[in-house]
PDB file of C-alpha atoms in Angstrom:
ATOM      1  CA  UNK A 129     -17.040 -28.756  19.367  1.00  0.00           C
ATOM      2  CA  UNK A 130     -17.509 -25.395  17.322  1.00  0.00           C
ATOM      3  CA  UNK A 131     -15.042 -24.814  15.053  1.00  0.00           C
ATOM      4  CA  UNK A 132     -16.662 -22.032  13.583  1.00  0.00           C
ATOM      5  CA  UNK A 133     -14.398 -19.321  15.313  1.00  0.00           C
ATOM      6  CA  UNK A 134     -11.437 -21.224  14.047  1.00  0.00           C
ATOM      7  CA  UNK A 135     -12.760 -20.916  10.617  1.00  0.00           C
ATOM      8  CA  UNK A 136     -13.607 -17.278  10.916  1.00  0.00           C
ATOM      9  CA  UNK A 137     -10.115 -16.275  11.654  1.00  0.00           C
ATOM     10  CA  UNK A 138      -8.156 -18.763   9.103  1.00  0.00           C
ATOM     11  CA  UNK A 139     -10.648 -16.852   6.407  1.00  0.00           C
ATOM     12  CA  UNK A 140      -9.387 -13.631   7.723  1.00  0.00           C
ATOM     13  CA  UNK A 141      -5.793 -14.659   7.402  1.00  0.00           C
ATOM     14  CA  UNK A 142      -6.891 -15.807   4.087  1.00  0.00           C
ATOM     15  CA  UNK A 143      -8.215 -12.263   3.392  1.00  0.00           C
ATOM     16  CA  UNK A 144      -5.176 -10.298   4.397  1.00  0.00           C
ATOM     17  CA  UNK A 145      -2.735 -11.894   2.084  1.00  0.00           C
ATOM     18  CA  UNK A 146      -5.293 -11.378  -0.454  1.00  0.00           C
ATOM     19  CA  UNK A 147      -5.363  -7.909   0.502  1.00  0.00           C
ATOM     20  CA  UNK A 148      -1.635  -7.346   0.565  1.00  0.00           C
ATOM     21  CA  UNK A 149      -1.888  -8.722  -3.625  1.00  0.00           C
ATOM     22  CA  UNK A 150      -4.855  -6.276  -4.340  1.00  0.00           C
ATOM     23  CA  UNK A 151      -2.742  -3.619  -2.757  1.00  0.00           C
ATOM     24  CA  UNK A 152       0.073  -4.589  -4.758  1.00  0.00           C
ATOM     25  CA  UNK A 153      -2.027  -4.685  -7.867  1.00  0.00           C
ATOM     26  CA  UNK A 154      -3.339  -0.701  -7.088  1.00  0.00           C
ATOM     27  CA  UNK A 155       0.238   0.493  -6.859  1.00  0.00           C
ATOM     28  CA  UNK A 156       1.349  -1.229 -10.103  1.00  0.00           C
ATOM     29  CA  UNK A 157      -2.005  -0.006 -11.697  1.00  0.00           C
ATOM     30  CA  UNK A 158      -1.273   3.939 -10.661  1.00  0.00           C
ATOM     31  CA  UNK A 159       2.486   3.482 -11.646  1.00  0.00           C
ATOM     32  CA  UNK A 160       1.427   2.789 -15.132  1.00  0.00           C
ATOM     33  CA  UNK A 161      -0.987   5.468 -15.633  1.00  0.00           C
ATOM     34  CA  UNK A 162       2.157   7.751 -14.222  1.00  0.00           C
ATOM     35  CA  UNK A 163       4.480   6.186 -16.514  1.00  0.00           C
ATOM     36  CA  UNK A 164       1.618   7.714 -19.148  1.00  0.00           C
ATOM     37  CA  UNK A 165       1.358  10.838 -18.024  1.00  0.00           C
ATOM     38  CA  UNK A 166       5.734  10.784 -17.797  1.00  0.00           C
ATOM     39  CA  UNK A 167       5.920  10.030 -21.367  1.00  0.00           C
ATOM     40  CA  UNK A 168       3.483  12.795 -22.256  1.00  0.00           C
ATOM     41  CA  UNK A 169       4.924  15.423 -20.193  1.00  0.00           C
ATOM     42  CA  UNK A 170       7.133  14.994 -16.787  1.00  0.00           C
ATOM     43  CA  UNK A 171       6.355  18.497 -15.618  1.00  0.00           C
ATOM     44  CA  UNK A 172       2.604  18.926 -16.398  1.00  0.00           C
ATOM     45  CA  UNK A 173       0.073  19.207 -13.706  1.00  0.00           C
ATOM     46  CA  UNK A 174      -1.522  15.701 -14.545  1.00  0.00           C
ATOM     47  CA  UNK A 175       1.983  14.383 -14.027  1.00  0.00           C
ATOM     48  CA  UNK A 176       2.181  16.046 -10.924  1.00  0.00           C
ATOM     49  CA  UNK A 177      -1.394  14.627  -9.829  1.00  0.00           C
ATOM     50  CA  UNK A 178      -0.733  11.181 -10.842  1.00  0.00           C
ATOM     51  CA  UNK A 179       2.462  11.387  -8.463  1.00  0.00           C
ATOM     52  CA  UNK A 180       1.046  12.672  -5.667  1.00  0.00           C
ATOM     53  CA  UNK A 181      -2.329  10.155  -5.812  1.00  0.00           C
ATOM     54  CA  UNK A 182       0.387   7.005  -6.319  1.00  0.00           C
ATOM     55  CA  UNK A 183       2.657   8.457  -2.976  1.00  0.00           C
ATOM     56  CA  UNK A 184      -0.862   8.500  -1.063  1.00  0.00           C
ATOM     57  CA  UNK A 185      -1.706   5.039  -2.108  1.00  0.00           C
ATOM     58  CA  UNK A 186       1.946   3.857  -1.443  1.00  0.00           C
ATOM     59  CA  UNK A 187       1.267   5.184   2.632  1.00  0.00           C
ATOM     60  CA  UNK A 188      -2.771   3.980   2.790  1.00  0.00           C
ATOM     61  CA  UNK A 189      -1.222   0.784   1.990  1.00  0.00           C
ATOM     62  CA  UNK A 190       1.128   0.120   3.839  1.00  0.00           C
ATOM     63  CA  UNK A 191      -0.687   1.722   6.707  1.00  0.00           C
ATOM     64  CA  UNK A 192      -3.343  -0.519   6.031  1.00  0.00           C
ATOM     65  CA  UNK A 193      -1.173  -3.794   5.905  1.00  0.00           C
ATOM     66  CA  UNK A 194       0.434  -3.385   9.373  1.00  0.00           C
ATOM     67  CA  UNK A 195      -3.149  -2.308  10.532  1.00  0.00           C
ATOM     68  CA  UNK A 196      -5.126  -5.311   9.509  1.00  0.00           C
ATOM     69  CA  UNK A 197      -2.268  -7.339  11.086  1.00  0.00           C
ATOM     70  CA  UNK A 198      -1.878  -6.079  14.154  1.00  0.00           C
ATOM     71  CA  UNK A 199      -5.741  -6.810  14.648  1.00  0.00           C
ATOM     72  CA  UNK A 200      -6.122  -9.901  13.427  1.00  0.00           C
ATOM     73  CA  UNK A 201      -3.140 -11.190  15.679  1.00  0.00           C
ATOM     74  CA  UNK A 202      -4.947  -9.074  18.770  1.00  0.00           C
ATOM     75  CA  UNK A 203      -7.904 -10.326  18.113  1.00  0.00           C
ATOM     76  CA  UNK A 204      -6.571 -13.932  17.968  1.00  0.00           C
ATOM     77  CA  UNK A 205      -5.866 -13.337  21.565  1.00  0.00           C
ATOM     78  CA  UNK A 206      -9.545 -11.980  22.852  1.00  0.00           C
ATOM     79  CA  UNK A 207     -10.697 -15.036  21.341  1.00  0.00           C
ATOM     80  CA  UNK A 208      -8.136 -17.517  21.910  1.00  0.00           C
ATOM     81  CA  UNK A 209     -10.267 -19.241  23.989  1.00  0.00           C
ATOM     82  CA  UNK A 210     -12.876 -20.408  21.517  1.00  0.00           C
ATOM     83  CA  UNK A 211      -9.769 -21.347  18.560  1.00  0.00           C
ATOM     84  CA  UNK A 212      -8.522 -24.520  18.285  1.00  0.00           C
ATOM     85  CA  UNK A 213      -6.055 -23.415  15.884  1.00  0.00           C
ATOM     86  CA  UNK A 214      -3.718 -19.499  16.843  1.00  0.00           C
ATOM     87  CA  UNK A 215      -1.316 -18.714  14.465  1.00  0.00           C
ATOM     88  CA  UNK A 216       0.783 -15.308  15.670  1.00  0.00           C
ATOM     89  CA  UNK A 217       2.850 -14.220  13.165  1.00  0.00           C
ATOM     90  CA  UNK A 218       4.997 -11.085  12.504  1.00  0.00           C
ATOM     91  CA  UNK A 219       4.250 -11.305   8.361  1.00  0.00           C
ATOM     92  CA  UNK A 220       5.998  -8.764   6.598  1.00  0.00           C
ATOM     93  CA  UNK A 221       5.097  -7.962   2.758  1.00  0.00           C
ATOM     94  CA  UNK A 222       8.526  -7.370   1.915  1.00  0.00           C
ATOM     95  CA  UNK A 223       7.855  -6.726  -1.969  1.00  0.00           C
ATOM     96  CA  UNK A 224       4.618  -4.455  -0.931  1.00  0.00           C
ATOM     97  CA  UNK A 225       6.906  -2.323   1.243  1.00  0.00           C
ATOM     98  CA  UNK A 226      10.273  -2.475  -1.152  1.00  0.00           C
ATOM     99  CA  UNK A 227       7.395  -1.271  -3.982  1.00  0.00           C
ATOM    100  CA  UNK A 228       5.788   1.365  -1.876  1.00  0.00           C
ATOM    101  CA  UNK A 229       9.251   2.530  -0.682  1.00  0.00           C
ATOM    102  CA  UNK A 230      10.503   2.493  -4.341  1.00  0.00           C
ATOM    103  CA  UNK A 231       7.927   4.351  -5.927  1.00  0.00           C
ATOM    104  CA  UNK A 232       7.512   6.949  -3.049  1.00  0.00           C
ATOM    105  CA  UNK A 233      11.069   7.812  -3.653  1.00  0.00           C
ATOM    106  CA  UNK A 234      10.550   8.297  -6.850  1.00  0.00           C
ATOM    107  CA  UNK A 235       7.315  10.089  -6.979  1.00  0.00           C
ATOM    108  CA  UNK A 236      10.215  12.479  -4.470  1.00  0.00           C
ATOM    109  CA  UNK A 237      12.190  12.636  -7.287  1.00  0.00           C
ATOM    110  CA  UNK A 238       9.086  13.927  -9.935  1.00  0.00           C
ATOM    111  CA  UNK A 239       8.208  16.763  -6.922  1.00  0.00           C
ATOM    112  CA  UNK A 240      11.322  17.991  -6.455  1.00  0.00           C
ATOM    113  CA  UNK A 241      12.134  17.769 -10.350  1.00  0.00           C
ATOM    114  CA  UNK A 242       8.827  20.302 -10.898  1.00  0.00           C
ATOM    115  CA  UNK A 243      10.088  22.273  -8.589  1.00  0.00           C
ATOM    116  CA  UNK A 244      13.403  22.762  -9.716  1.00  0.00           C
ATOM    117  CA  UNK A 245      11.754  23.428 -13.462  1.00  0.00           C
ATOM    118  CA  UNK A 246       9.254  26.010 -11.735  1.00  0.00           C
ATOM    119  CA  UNK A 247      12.207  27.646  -9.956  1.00  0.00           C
ATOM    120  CA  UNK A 248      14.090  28.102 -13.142  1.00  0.00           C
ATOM    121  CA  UNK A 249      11.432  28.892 -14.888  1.00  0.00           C
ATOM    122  CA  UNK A 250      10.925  32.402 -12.798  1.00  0.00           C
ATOM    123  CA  UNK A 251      14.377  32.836 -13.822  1.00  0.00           C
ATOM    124  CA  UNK A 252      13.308  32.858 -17.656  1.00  0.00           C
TER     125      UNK A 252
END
């Protein structure tokens, strides 16, 4: 018996909720280097920069998450015959997505705030 295969995949599973904390970790990491550039100056251009990076790491990850999933659960069944042990699972990171979610709306909020200050500022 081989239970190598069966190994492979429970390291993988191991990997993606791993993943989903580095992930986690990145967002919280951008956030505070927005809250930075927020206390410095909301409408500057690095503020603007920092929002927009943190909104694009908010989608990669989550787009990431549901990717690496969805594979590992396919590829469970190519190789189900050689695993002794198949564990399908619909895992949802709830607080990755109600972070990403949060912090995309508010990076929303920053853009449309800039705008609203360039806007009036033509007025000036």
């Amino acid at each position: 018996l081989s239970l190598i295969p069966t190994y492979i995949f429970a390291f993988i599973t191991s990997a993606i909720a791993i993943l989903e904390y580095l992930i986690d970790i990145r967002l919280l990491y951008l956030s505070s280097g927005l809250l930075r550039e927020l206390r410095a100056d909301a409408y500057s251009k690095s503020c603007y920069n920092s929002s927009k990076k943190l909104s694009h790491w908010c989608n990669r990850g989550i787009i990431i998450l549901i990717i690496t999933t969805t594979t590992l659960n396919i590829g469970q069944i190519l190789f189900a015959s050689f695993l002794y042990n198949i564990d399908f699972h619909l895992h949802l990171p709830v607080f990755t997505l109600i972070l990403s979610l949060t912090l995309m709306a508010i990076t929303r909020l920053l853009y449309q705030g800039k705008t609203i200050k360039e806007d009036n500022d033509l007025f000036v």
